[in-house]
Amino acid sequence: MERTEDRSYGYLETWCPICRETVPEGALQECIICRSLFCHRCAVAAYGHVFCSIRCKDFFFYGDGEEFEEEA
């Protein structure tokens, strides 16, 4: 991940891997499902958590879609 120093504000910046916008270093969050990093602009909040995408949000709620075998 690239880091640059913004001398006008005196902090390091990095890039959001999803939207490619510049954000302060340390402002990126990690998705609890896929562990990818994302910024507050890309965040998808649901079920008391923050995810990197709607896909991860849906996976959290619905699971991986496997059907369970019925017991006889």
mmCIF file of C-alpha atoms in Angstrom:
data_model
loop_
_atom_site.group_PDB
_atom_site.id
_atom_site.type_symbol
_atom_site.label_atom_id
_atom_site.label_comp_id
_atom_site.label_asym_id
_atom_site.label_seq_id
_atom_site.Cartn_x
_atom_site.Cartn_y
_atom_site.Cartn_z
ATOM 1 C CA MET A 1 0.000 0.000 0.000
ATOM 2 C CA GLU A 2 1.379 3.381 -0.976
ATOM 3 C CA ARG A 3 1.901 6.039 1.650
ATOM 4 C CA THR A 4 2.550 9.699 1.094
ATOM 5 C CA GLU A 5 3.123 12.527 3.525
ATOM 6 C CA ASP A 6 0.796 15.495 3.377
ATOM 7 C CA ARG A 7 2.985 18.258 4.752
ATOM 8 C CA SER A 8 0.143 20.800 4.902
ATOM 9 C CA TYR A 9 -1.621 18.770 7.606
ATOM 10 C CA GLY A 10 1.393 16.919 9.002
ATOM 11 C CA TYR A 11 0.087 13.365 8.705
ATOM 12 C CA LEU A 12 0.727 10.375 6.481
ATOM 13 C CA GLU A 13 -1.805 9.448 3.833
ATOM 14 C CA THR A 14 -2.613 6.164 2.154
ATOM 15 C CA TRP A 15 -4.985 4.993 -0.576
ATOM 16 C CA CYS A 16 -8.268 3.147 -0.115
ATOM 17 C CA PRO A 17 -7.945 -0.068 -2.179
ATOM 18 C CA ILE A 18 -11.626 0.081 -3.176
ATOM 19 C CA CYS A 19 -12.237 3.697 -4.246
ATOM 20 C CA ARG A 20 -8.576 4.786 -4.641
ATOM 21 C CA GLU A 21 -9.226 7.988 -2.677
ATOM 22 C CA THR A 22 -6.553 9.376 -0.381
ATOM 23 C CA VAL A 23 -7.266 8.909 3.330
ATOM 24 C CA PRO A 24 -5.219 9.511 6.481
ATOM 25 C CA GLU A 25 -3.117 6.537 7.484
ATOM 26 C CA GLY A 26 -4.955 4.563 10.148
ATOM 27 C CA ALA A 27 -8.372 5.566 8.799
ATOM 28 C CA LEU A 28 -8.794 2.321 6.870
ATOM 29 C CA GLN A 29 -10.947 -0.384 8.443
ATOM 30 C CA GLU A 30 -10.743 -4.142 7.960
ATOM 31 C CA CYS A 31 -13.773 -6.122 6.802
ATOM 32 C CA ILE A 32 -14.754 -8.848 9.279
ATOM 33 C CA ILE A 33 -15.636 -11.240 6.446
ATOM 34 C CA CYS A 34 -12.877 -10.967 3.815
ATOM 35 C CA ARG A 35 -10.276 -8.934 5.756
ATOM 36 C CA SER A 36 -9.874 -6.389 2.958
ATOM 37 C CA LEU A 37 -9.261 -2.746 3.844
ATOM 38 C CA PHE A 38 -11.719 0.058 3.070
ATOM 39 C CA CYS A 39 -12.348 3.701 3.966
ATOM 40 C CA HIS A 40 -15.409 5.298 5.577
ATOM 41 C CA ARG A 41 -16.775 6.287 2.147
ATOM 42 C CA CYS A 42 -16.842 2.662 0.981
ATOM 43 C CA ALA A 43 -18.188 1.238 4.251
ATOM 44 C CA VAL A 44 -21.465 -0.693 4.268
ATOM 45 C CA ALA A 45 -22.981 -0.700 7.759
ATOM 46 C CA ALA A 46 -25.464 -3.393 8.769
ATOM 47 C CA TYR A 47 -26.290 -5.702 11.669
ATOM 48 C CA GLY A 48 -24.097 -3.702 14.039
ATOM 49 C CA HIS A 49 -20.974 -4.199 11.895
ATOM 50 C CA VAL A 50 -19.180 -2.431 9.055
ATOM 51 C CA PHE A 51 -18.343 -4.311 5.844
ATOM 52 C CA CYS A 52 -16.333 -3.506 2.712
ATOM 53 C CA SER A 53 -19.158 -4.389 0.319
ATOM 54 C CA ILE A 54 -22.777 -5.442 0.018
ATOM 55 C CA ARG A 55 -21.531 -8.918 -0.891
ATOM 56 C CA CYS A 56 -19.747 -9.296 2.465
ATOM 57 C CA LYS A 57 -22.785 -7.855 4.284
ATOM 58 C CA ASP A 58 -25.033 -10.417 2.636
ATOM 59 C CA PHE A 59 -22.573 -13.227 3.360
ATOM 60 C CA PHE A 60 -22.612 -12.271 7.046
ATOM 61 C CA PHE A 61 -26.409 -12.512 7.219
ATOM 62 C CA TYR A 62 -27.159 -15.332 4.760
ATOM 63 C CA GLY A 63 -23.966 -17.381 5.024
ATOM 64 C CA ASP A 64 -22.322 -19.152 2.116
ATOM 65 C CA GLY A 65 -25.537 -20.529 0.658
ATOM 66 C CA GLU A 66 -24.851 -24.194 1.380
ATOM 67 C CA GLU A 67 -27.934 -26.246 1.978
ATOM 68 C CA PHE A 68 -27.991 -28.599 4.908
ATOM 69 C CA GLU A 69 -28.988 -32.204 4.410
ATOM 70 C CA GLU A 70 -32.159 -33.186 6.160
ATOM 71 C CA GLU A 71 -31.864 -35.912 8.713
ATOM 72 C CA ALA A 72 -34.050 -38.968 8.031
#
